[in-house]
Amino acid sequence: YCVRRGFVYAEFLYLHKQVNLRAMENIYRERIEALRAVMERNGWDAVVVSGSDPHSSEYPAPRWQQVKFLSGFTGEAGDLVVTMDHAGLWTDSRYFIQAVTQLEGTGVELHKTRVPGAVGIPQWLSDKARTVALDGLCWNVDAVKEIADALGEGGLVVDVPDMLEDLWTSRPQIP
């Protein structure tokens, strides 16, 4: 009887986990759709979200875990790009397996970096966006310049500090 009871409990946990994962997947889809509504209101073609913080920390404080908030990806290295018809996470081989697992069902596609044939964010954006918004607090000058250069003449990079503030109502305070 105890073994059977344990099996039933394990099956309950498995099913409960599956239901919770589906609920979380919907949360990430909803968050990305909410970001798209902000993009539409502001005339932005794309938003680029850094996986880092204003100090370029490898392990940012919870307040700066913006990629995790939007996509569910918990790896230490990853940047997110959202357009009106695409959401993509750029990360390297240390996180490929984790990203595939965590992004499943979220509508966010993995873009592999540091592999042959990889297309970086600036190059990817070059023919998909004219106006790109990002939180300049979390990007270094060289990365922003690279995006701006890829957009070419007529392209615009808009600095929007704390752009997720209105979407992330329970956002942790600055440490």
Short mmCIF file of C-alpha atoms in Angstrom, two decimals:
data_model
loop_
_atom_site.label_atom_id
_atom_site.label_comp_id
_atom_site.label_asym_id
_atom_site.label_seq_id
_atom_site.Cartn_x
_atom_site.Cartn_y
_atom_site.Cartn_z
CA TYR A 1 0.00 0.00 0.00
CA CYS A 2 2.80 2.45 0.84
CA VAL A 3 4.51 1.83 -2.49
CA ARG A 4 1.26 2.42 -4.33
CA ARG A 5 0.58 5.53 -2.28
CA GLY A 6 4.08 6.80 -3.12
CA PHE A 7 3.43 6.14 -6.80
CA VAL A 8 0.16 8.05 -6.69
CA TYR A 9 1.87 10.93 -4.90
CA ALA A 10 4.72 10.94 -7.43
CA GLU A 11 2.19 10.91 -10.28
CA PHE A 12 0.34 13.82 -8.63
CA LEU A 13 3.59 15.78 -8.35
CA TYR A 14 4.40 15.06 -12.00
CA LEU A 15 0.97 16.22 -13.18
CA HIS A 16 1.06 19.24 -10.87
CA LYS A 17 4.48 20.18 -12.23
CA GLN A 18 3.17 19.87 -15.81
CA VAL A 19 0.19 22.11 -15.02
CA ASN A 20 2.45 24.67 -13.32
CA LEU A 21 4.84 24.67 -16.27
CA ARG A 22 1.97 25.30 -18.67
CA ALA A 23 0.74 28.14 -16.50
CA MET A 24 4.23 29.66 -16.41
CA GLU A 25 4.57 29.32 -20.18
CA ASN A 26 1.39 31.35 -20.55
CA ILE A 27 2.74 33.96 -18.17
CA TYR A 28 5.81 34.45 -20.37
CA ARG A 29 3.71 34.67 -23.51
CA GLU A 30 1.48 37.23 -21.78
CA ARG A 31 4.46 39.27 -20.64
CA ILE A 32 5.92 39.35 -24.13
CA GLU A 33 2.54 40.37 -25.56
CA ALA A 34 2.33 43.16 -22.96
CA LEU A 35 5.80 44.31 -24.04
CA ARG A 36 4.63 44.28 -27.66
CA ALA A 37 1.74 46.55 -26.73
CA VAL A 38 4.27 48.99 -25.23
CA MET A 39 6.34 48.71 -28.40
CA GLU A 40 3.34 49.49 -30.57
CA ARG A 41 2.37 52.52 -28.47
CA ASN A 42 5.90 53.89 -28.71
CA GLY A 43 6.64 53.06 -32.34
CA TRP A 44 9.48 50.65 -31.56
CA ASP A 45 10.19 47.84 -34.03
CA ALA A 46 12.24 45.87 -31.52
CA VAL A 47 13.25 45.78 -27.89
CA VAL A 48 16.59 44.32 -26.83
CA VAL A 49 16.76 43.19 -23.21
CA SER A 50 20.11 42.57 -21.58
CA GLY A 51 20.76 39.63 -19.32
CA SER A 52 23.08 41.83 -17.31
CA ASP A 53 22.82 44.80 -14.97
CA PRO A 54 24.31 48.32 -14.86
CA HIS A 55 27.58 46.88 -13.52
CA SER A 56 27.84 44.09 -16.11
CA SER A 57 27.67 41.54 -13.30
CA GLU A 58 27.73 37.89 -14.20
CA TYR A 59 25.10 37.23 -11.53
CA PRO A 60 22.75 40.23 -11.53
CA ALA A 61 20.54 41.05 -8.57
CA PRO A 62 16.88 39.99 -8.93
CA ARG A 63 15.87 43.49 -10.04
CA TRP A 64 17.95 43.15 -13.18
CA GLN A 65 16.87 39.61 -14.13
CA GLN A 66 14.73 41.04 -16.92
CA VAL A 67 15.35 38.18 -19.36
CA LYS A 68 14.14 35.73 -16.72
CA PHE A 69 11.04 37.85 -16.07
CA LEU A 70 10.09 37.94 -19.75
CA SER A 71 11.12 34.47 -20.92
CA GLY A 72 11.70 32.18 -17.95
CA PHE A 73 15.34 31.63 -18.94
CA THR A 74 17.49 31.52 -15.79
CA GLY A 75 20.96 31.17 -17.32
CA GLU A 76 23.63 33.73 -16.46
CA ALA A 77 24.30 34.68 -20.08
CA GLY A 78 21.50 35.54 -22.45
CA ASP A 79 19.95 38.55 -24.16
CA LEU A 80 16.39 38.74 -25.43
CA VAL A 81 15.09 40.42 -28.57
CA VAL A 82 11.38 41.01 -29.07
CA THR A 83 9.82 42.22 -32.31
CA MET A 84 6.15 42.31 -33.20
CA ASP A 85 6.35 38.80 -34.67
CA HIS A 86 9.38 37.18 -33.03
CA ALA A 87 10.96 36.70 -29.63
CA GLY A 88 14.45 35.27 -29.46
CA LEU A 89 17.03 34.47 -26.81
CA TRP A 90 20.71 34.73 -27.75
CA THR A 91 22.98 32.60 -25.58
CA ASP A 92 26.11 30.46 -25.87
CA SER A 93 26.70 26.72 -25.76
CA ARG A 94 26.90 26.57 -21.97
CA TYR A 95 23.14 27.18 -21.90
CA PHE A 96 21.75 25.51 -25.05
CA ILE A 97 20.17 22.55 -23.25
CA GLN A 98 18.85 24.72 -20.42
CA ALA A 99 17.43 27.26 -22.86
CA VAL A 100 15.64 24.64 -24.97
CA THR A 101 14.03 23.24 -21.83
CA GLN A 102 13.10 26.56 -20.22
CA LEU A 103 11.87 28.23 -23.41
CA GLU A 104 9.59 25.37 -24.44
CA GLY A 105 6.06 26.67 -24.94
CA THR A 106 6.97 30.29 -24.24
CA GLY A 107 7.10 31.41 -27.86
CA VAL A 108 10.76 32.42 -27.44
CA GLU A 109 13.18 30.91 -29.95
CA LEU A 110 16.79 30.02 -29.10
CA HIS A 111 19.46 31.76 -31.18
CA LYS A 112 22.82 30.09 -30.63
CA THR A 113 25.90 32.29 -30.28
CA ARG A 114 29.60 31.52 -30.57
CA VAL A 115 29.04 28.69 -33.02
CA PRO A 116 29.87 28.59 -36.74
CA GLY A 117 27.32 30.53 -38.77
CA ALA A 118 25.80 32.25 -35.73
CA VAL A 119 24.09 35.57 -36.39
CA GLY A 120 24.47 38.10 -33.59
CA ILE A 121 21.76 40.44 -32.40
CA PRO A 122 22.96 43.51 -34.34
CA GLN A 123 23.14 41.63 -37.62
CA TRP A 124 19.81 39.93 -37.02
CA LEU A 125 18.15 43.29 -36.33
CA SER A 126 19.70 44.96 -39.38
CA ASP A 127 16.92 43.97 -41.76
CA LYS A 128 14.12 43.57 -39.23
CA ALA A 129 14.01 46.89 -37.37
CA ARG A 130 14.55 50.61 -37.81
CA THR A 131 13.80 51.71 -34.24
CA VAL A 132 15.20 49.63 -31.40
CA ALA A 133 14.56 50.32 -27.72
CA LEU A 134 16.84 49.14 -24.94
CA ASP A 135 17.62 49.94 -21.34
CA GLY A 136 20.88 51.86 -21.69
CA LEU A 137 21.66 51.25 -18.02
CA CYS A 138 22.31 47.59 -18.83
CA TRP A 139 24.28 47.89 -22.08
CA ASN A 140 27.82 49.04 -22.66
CA VAL A 141 28.53 51.78 -25.19
CA ASP A 142 30.21 49.42 -27.66
CA ALA A 143 27.21 47.07 -27.77
CA VAL A 144 24.80 49.97 -28.34
CA LYS A 145 27.06 51.37 -31.07
CA GLU A 146 27.19 47.97 -32.76
CA ILE A 147 23.38 47.83 -32.84
CA ALA A 148 23.14 51.41 -34.11
CA ASP A 149 25.72 50.72 -36.84
CA ALA A 150 23.85 47.57 -37.93
CA LEU A 151 20.61 49.55 -38.25
CA GLY A 152 22.36 51.90 -40.64
CA GLU A 153 21.32 55.34 -41.78
CA GLY A 154 17.83 56.17 -40.58
CA GLY A 155 18.02 53.59 -37.80
CA LEU A 156 17.43 54.71 -34.24
CA VAL A 157 18.37 53.25 -30.88
CA VAL A 158 16.15 54.58 -28.10
CA ASP A 159 17.41 54.51 -24.51
CA VAL A 160 14.54 53.64 -22.15
CA PRO A 161 15.89 53.12 -18.62
CA ASP A 162 13.79 50.71 -16.55
CA MET A 163 11.50 50.05 -19.52
CA LEU A 164 9.89 47.06 -17.80
CA GLU A 165 8.90 49.06 -14.72
CA ASP A 166 5.21 49.29 -15.70
CA LEU A 167 4.97 45.64 -16.78
CA TRP A 168 6.87 44.18 -13.83
CA THR A 169 4.71 45.44 -10.99
CA SER A 170 6.40 43.23 -8.38
CA ARG A 171 9.89 44.11 -9.58
CA PRO A 172 12.45 43.95 -6.75
CA GLN A 173 13.93 47.22 -5.57
CA ILE A 174 17.43 48.37 -6.45
CA PRO A 175 19.80 46.58 -4.04
#
